[in-house]
Tab-separated table of C-alpha atoms and ligand atoms in Angstrom:
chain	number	residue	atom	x	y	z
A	977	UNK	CA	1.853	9.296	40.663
A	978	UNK	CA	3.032	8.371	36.993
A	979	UNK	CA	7.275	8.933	37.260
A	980	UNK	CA	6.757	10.532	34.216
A	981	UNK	CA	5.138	13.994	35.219
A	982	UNK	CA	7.736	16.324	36.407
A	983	UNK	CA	7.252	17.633	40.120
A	984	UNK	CA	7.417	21.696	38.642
A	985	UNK	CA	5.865	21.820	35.246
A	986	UNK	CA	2.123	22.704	35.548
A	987	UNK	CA	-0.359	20.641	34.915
A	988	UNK	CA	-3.036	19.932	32.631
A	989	UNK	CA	-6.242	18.476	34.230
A	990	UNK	CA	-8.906	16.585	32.504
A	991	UNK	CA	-12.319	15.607	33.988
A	992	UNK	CA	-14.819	13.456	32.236
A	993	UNK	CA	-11.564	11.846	30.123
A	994	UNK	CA	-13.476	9.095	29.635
A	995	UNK	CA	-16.340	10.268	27.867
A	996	UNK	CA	-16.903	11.011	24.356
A	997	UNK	CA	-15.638	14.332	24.000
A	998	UNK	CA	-12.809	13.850	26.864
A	999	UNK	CA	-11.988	10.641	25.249
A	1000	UNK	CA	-11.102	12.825	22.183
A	1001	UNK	CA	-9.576	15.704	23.710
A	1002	UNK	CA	-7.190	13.615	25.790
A	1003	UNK	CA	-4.920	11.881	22.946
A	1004	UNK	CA	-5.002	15.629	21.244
A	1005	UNK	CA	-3.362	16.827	24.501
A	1006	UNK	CA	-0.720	13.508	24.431
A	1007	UNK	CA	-0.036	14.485	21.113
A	1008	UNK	CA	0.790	18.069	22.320
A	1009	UNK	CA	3.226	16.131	24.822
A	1010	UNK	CA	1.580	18.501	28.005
A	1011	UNK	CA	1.798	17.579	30.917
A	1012	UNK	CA	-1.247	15.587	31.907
A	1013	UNK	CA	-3.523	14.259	34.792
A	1014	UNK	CA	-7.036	12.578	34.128
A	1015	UNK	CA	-9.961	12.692	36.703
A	1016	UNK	CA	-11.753	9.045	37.056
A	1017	UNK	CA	-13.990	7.034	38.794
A	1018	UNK	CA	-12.581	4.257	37.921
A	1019	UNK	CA	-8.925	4.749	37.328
A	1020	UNK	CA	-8.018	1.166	35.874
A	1021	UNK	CA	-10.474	1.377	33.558
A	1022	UNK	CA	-9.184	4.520	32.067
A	1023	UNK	CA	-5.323	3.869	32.666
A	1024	UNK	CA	-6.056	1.395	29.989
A	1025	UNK	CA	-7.044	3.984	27.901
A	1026	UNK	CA	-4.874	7.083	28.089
A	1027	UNK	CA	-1.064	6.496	27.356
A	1028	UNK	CA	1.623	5.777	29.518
A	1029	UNK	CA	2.623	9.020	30.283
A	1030	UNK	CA	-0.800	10.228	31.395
A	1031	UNK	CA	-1.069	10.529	35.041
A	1032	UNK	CA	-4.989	8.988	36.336
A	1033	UNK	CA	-6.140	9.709	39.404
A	1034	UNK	CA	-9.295	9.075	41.331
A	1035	UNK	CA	-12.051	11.627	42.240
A	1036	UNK	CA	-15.887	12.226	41.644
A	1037	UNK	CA	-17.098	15.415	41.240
A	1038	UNK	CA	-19.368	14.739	43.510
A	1039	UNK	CA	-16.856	14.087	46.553
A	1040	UNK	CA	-15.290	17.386	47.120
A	1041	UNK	CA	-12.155	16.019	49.208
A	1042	UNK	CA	-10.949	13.771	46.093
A	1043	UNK	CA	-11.055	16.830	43.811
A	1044	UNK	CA	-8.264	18.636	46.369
A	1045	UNK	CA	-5.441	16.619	46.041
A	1046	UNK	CA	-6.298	15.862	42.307
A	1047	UNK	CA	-6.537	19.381	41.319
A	1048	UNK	CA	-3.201	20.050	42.875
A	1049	UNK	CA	-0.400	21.810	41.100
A	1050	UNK	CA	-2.845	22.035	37.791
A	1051	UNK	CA	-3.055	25.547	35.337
A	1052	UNK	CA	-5.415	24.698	33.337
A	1053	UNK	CA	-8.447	22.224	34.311
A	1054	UNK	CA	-11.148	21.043	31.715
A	1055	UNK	CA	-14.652	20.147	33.548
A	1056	UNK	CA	-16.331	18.012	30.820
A	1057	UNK	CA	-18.371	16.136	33.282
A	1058	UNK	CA	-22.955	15.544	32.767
A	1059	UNK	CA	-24.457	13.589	35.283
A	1060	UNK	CA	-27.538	13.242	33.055
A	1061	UNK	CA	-26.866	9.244	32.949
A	1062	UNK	CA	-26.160	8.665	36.498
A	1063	UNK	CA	-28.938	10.735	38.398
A	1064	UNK	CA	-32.533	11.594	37.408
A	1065	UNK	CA	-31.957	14.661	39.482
A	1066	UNK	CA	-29.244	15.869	37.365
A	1067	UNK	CA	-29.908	19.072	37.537
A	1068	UNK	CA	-29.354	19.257	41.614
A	1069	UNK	CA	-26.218	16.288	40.929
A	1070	UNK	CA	-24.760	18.612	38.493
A	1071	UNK	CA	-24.869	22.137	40.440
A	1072	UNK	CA	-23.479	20.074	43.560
A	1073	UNK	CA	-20.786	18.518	40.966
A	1074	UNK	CA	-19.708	22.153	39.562
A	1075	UNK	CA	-19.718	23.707	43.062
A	1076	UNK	CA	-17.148	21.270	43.958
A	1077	UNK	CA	-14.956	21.170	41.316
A	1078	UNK	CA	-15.050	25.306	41.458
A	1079	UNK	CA	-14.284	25.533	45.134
A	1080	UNK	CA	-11.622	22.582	44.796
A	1081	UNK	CA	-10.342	24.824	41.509
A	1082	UNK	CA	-9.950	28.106	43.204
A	1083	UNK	CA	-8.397	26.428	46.442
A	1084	UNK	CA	-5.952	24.507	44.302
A	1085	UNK	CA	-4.777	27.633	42.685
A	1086	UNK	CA	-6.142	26.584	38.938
A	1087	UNK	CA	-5.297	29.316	36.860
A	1088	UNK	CA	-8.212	28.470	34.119
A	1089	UNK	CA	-11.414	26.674	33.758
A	1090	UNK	CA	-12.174	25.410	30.293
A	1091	UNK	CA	-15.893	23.952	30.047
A	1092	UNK	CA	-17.896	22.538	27.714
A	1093	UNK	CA	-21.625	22.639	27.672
A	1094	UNK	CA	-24.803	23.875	25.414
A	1095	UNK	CA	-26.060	26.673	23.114
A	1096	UNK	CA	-29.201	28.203	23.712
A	1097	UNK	CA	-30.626	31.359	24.821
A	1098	UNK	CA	-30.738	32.028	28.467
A	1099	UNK	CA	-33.886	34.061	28.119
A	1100	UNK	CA	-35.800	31.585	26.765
A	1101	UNK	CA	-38.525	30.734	28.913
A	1102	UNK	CA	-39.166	27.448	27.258
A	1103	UNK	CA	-35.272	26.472	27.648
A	1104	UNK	CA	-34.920	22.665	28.130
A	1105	UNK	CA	-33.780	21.794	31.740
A	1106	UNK	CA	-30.771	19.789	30.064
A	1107	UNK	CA	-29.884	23.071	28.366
A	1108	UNK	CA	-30.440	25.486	31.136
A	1109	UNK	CA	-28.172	22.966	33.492
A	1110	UNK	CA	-25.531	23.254	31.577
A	1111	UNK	CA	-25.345	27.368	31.278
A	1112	UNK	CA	-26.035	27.174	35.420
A	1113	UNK	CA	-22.858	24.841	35.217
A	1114	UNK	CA	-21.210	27.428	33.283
A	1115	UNK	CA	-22.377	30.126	35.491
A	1116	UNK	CA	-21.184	28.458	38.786
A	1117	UNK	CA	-17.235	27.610	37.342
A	1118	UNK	CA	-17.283	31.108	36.374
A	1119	UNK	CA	-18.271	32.491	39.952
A	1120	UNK	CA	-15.589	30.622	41.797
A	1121	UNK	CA	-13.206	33.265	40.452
A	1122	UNK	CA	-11.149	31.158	38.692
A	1123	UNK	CA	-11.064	32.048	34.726
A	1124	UNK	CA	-13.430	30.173	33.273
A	1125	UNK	CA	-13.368	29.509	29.023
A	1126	UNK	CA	-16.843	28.024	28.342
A	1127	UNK	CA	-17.882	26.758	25.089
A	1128	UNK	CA	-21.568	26.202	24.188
A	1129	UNK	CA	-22.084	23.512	21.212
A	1130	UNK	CA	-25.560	21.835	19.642
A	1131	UNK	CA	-25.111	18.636	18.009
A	1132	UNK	CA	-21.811	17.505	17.792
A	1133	UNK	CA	-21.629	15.428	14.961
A	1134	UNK	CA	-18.948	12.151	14.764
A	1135	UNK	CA	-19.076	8.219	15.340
A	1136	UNK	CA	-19.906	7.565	18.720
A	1137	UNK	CA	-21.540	10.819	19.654
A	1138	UNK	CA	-25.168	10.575	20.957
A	1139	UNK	CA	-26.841	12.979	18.885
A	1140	UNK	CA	-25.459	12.140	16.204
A	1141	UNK	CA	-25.893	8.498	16.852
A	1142	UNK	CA	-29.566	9.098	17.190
A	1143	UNK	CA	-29.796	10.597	13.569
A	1144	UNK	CA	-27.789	7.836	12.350
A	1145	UNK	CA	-29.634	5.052	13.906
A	1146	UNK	CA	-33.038	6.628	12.840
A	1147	UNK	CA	-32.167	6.531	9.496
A	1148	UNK	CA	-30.670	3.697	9.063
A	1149	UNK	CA	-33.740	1.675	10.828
A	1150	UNK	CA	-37.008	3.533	9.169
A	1151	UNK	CA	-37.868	4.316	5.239
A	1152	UNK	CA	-40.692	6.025	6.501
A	1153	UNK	CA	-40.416	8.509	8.876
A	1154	UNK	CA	-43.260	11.059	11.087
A	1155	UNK	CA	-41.717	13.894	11.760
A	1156	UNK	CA	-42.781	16.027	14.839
A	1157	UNK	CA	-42.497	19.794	14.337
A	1158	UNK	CA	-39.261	20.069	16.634
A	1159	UNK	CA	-37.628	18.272	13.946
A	1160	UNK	CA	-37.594	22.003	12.390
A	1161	UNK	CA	-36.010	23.455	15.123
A	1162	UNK	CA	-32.941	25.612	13.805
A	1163	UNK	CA	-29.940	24.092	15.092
A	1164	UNK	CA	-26.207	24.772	14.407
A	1165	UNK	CA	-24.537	21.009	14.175
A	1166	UNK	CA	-20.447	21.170	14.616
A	1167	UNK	CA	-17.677	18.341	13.528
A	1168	UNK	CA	-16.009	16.485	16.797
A	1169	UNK	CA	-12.601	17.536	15.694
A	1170	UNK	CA	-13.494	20.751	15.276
A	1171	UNK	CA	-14.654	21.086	18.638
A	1172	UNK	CA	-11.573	19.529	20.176
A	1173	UNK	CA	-9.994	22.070	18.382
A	1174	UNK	CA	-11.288	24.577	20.090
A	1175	UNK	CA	-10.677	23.261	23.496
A	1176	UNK	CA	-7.564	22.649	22.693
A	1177	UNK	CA	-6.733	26.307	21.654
A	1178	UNK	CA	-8.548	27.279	25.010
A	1179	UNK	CA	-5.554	26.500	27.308
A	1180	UNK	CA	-2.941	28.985	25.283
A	1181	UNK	CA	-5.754	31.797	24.981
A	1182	UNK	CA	-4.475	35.248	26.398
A	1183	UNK	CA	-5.641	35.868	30.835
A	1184	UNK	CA	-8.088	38.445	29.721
A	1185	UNK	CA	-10.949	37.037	32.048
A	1186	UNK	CA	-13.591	34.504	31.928
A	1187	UNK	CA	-15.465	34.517	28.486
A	1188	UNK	CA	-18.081	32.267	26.948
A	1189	UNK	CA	-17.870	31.716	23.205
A	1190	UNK	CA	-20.998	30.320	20.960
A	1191	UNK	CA	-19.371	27.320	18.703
A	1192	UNK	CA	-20.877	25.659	15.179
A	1193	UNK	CA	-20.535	24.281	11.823
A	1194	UNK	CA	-20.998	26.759	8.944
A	1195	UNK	CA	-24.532	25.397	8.257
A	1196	UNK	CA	-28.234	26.088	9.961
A	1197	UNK	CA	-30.052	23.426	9.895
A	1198	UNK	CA	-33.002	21.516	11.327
A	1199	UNK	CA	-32.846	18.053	12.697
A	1200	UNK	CA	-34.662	16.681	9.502
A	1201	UNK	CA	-32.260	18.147	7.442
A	1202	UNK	CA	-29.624	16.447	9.101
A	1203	UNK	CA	-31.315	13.086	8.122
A	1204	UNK	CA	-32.289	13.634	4.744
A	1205	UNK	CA	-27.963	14.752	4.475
A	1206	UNK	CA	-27.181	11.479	6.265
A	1207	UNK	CA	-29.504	9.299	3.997
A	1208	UNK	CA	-28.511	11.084	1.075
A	1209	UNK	CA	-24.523	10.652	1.849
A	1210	UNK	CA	-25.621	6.600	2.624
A	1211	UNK	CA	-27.665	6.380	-0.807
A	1212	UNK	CA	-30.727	5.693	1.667
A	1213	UNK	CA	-34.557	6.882	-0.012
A	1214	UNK	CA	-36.392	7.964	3.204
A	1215	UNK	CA	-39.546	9.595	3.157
A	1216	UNK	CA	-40.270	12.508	6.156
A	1217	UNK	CA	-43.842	13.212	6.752
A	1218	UNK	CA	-44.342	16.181	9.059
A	1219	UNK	CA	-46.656	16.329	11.754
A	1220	UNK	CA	-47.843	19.428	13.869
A	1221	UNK	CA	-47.732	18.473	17.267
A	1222	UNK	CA	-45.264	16.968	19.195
A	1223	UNK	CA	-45.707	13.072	19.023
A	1224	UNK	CA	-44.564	11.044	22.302
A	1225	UNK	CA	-44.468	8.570	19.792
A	1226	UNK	CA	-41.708	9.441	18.323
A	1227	UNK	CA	-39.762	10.567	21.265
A	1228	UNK	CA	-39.908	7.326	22.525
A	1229	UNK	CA	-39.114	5.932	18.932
A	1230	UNK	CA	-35.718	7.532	19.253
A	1231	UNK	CA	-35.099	6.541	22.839
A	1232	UNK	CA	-36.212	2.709	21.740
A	1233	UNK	CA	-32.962	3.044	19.290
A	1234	UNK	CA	-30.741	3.742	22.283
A	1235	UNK	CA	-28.750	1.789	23.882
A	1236	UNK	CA	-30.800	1.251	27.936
A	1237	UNK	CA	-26.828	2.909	29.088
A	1238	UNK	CA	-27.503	6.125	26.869
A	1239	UNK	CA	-31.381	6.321	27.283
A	1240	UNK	CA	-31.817	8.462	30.034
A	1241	UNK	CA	-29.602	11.244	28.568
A	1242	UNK	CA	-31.021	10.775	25.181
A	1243	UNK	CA	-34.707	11.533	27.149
A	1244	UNK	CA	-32.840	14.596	28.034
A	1245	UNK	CA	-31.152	15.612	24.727
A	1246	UNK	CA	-34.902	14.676	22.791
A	1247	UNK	CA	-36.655	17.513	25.254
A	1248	UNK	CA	-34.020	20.031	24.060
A	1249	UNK	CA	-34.485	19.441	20.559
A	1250	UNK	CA	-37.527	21.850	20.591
A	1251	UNK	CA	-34.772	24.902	21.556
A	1252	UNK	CA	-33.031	26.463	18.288
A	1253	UNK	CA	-29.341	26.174	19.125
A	1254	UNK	CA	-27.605	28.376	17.009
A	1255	UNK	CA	-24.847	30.521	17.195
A	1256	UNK	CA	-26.014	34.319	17.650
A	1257	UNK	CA	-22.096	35.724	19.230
A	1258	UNK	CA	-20.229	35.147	16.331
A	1259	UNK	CA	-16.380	36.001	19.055
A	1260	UNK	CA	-15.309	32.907	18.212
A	1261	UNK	CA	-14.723	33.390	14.907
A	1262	UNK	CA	-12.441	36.843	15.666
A	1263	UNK	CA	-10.544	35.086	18.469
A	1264	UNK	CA	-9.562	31.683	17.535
A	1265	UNK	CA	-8.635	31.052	13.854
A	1266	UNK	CA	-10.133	27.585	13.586
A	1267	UNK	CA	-12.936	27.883	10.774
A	1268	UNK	CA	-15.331	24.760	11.310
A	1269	UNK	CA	-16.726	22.633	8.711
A	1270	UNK	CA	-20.406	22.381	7.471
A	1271	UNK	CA	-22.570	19.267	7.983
A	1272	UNK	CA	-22.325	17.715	4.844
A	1273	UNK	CA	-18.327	17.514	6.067
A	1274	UNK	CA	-18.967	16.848	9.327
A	1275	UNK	CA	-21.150	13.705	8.293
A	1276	UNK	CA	-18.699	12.280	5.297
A	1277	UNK	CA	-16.078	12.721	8.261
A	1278	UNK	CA	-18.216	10.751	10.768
A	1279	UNK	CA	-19.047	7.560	8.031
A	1280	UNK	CA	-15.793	7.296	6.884
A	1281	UNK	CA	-14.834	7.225	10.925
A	1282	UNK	CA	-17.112	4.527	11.323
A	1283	UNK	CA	-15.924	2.707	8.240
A	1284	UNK	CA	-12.643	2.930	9.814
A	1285	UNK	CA	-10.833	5.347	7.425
A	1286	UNK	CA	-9.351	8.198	9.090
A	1287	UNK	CA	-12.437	11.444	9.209
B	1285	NAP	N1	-21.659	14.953	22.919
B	1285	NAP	C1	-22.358	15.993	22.440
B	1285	NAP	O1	-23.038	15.909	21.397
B	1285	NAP	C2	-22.309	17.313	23.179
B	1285	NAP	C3	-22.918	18.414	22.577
B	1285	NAP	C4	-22.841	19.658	23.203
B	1285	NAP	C5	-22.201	19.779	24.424
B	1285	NAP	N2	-21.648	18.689	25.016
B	1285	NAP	C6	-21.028	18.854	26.354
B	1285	NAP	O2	-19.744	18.262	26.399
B	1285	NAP	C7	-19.486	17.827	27.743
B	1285	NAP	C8	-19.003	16.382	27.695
B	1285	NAP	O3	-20.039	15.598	27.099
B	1285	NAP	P1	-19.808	14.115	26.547
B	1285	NAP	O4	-20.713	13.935	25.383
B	1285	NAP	O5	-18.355	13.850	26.386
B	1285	NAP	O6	-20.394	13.274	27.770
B	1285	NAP	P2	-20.217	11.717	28.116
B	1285	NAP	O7	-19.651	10.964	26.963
B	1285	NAP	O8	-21.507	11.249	28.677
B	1285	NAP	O9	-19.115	11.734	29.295
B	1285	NAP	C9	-19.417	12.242	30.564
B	1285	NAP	C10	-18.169	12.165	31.431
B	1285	NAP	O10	-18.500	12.621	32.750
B	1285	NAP	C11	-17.893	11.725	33.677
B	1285	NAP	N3	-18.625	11.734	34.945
B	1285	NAP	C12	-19.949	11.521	35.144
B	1285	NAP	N4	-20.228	11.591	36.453
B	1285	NAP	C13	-19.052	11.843	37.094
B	1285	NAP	C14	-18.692	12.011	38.447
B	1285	NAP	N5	-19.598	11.941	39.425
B	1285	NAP	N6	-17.395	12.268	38.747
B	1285	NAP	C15	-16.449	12.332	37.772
B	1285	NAP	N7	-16.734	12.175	36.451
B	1285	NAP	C16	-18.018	11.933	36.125
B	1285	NAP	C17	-17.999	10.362	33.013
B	1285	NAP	O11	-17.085	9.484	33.637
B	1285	NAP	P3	-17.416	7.928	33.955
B	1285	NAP	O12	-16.645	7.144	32.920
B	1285	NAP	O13	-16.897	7.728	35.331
B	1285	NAP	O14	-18.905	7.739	33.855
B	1285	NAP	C18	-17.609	10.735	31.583
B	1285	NAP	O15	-16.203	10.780	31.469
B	1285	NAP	C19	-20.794	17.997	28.529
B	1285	NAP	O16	-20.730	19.183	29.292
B	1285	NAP	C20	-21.836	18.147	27.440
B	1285	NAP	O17	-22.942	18.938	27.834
B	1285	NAP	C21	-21.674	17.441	24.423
């Protein structure tokens, strides 16, 4: 237990601190100075991470007894947990994963959920099973009882994000480029820190019940215009030459430009591109006062990241 944490004040719980959105969400939090503990598998690796006032404990979603004690004394709990790299049944992993953490959440006493997982529409027959995973994910926090914020994002665009990472990479690598028609999918792209605004803002929202809000930039795009912006903001000429039918080929282009750790969620995230992801419930916007930038921003932010000036 870090001496730190007080024994009374309630707690703010993180799980899936260590990955990219967590890992950007937690030092947000530090700066708010709240209360914090962090869910991990591996607990040194992320004490070396978080900052000294962070409490780490271990747990897997998957292990219902180590969410109980974890999940003790916490108000607010963010799930921000995919098992998309770890299992190739994901979809069974990740509805056994959200079970536990909502049955550990209600026992505990957790006051509020607040999840993050994808846009698209639920009555799409078509719907990717990455996408329609994480609304069942959604679905199952929300039936625990316990009130659940969740927040449904496309393409969340900043330096070390894998969709974004993918556009980048693409880019960068080929002048010449075939372009499969689910490259003209409309999509709704968001900055990072825009997003972690958002959760952020999630934990002071008023107890009016379990709501899901659609989040995005300003801009609808498709996925080639997102490379022609990121060329264009790199001084890159790239040439797009659209094809009608969707090319294996260049599935497996993309996933050749991932990293083997990241490839079988980017297998995942490259079915979904053929879903439009774009916001349709526009609550968000009448509820939280954050007003998210467009791509063009959300891209200068995300080079001058990588180039190590601040985004
Ligand atoms: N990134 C995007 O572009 C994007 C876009 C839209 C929505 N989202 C949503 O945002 C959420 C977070 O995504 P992300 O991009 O941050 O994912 P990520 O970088 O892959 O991180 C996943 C996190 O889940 C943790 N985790 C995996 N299996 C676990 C287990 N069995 N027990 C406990 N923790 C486990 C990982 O911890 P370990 O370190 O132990 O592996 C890691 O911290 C997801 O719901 C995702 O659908 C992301």
């Amino acid at each position: 237990m870090c001496p730190m944490i007080s024994e009374t004040r309630p707690l703010i719980f993180v799980a899936g601190a260590s990955g990219y959105i967590g890992g950007r969400l937690v030092p947000a939090l530090e700066h708010a100075r709240v209360p914090l503990r962090c869910l991990a598998r591996d607990p040194d690796k992320l004490r070396s991470i978080v900052g000294p006032e962070t409490e780490v404990v271990a747990g897997d979603v998957l292990d219902r007894g180590s969410l109980d004690q974890a999940l003790r004394r916490v108000e607010t709990a963010y799930y921000l947990v995919h098992l998309m790299s770890s299992s190739k049944d994901f979809e069974n992993e990740d509805r056994r994963a959200a079970t536990n953490f909502a049955a550990a959440a209600k026992a505990a006493g957790v006051a509020r959920i607040v999840y993050l997982g994808g846009l698209g529409d639920d009555s799409d027959p078509h719907l990717s099973p990455h996408l329609r995973s994480r609304h069942e994910v959604g679905e199952i926090l929300r039936d625990s009882g316990v009130e659940t914020i969740e927040f449904r994002a496309s393409a969340i665009l900043g330096e070390g994000s894998l969709s974004y990472d993918m556009v980048k990479t693409l880019t960068e690598r080929l002048p010449v480029m075939i372009c499969p028609r689910w490259l003209s999918t409309p999509t709704q792209p968001i900055a990072v820190a825009d997003v972690v605004s958002y959760l952020l803002k999630a934990k002071d929202l008023p107890k009016t019940g379990s709501r899901t809000y659609e989040i995005g930039g300003t801009d609808v795009v498709k996925y080639s215009d997102l490379i022609r912006e990121y060329a264009r903001q790199k001084g890159l000429h790239r040439v797009l030459i659209p094809v009608p039918v969707l090319s294996p080929w260049f599935s497996g282009l993309w996933l050749a430009l991932v990293t083997p750790s990241r490839f079988e969620v980017g297998r995942h995230l490259v079915e979904g591109l053929k879903n439009p992801t774009v916001v349709r419930d526009r609550s968000s916007l009448n509820d939280f006062s954050i007003r998210p930038v467009g791509v063009s921003e959300a891209i200068r932010r995300a080079i001058a990241q990588a180039n190590g000036r601040s985004g």
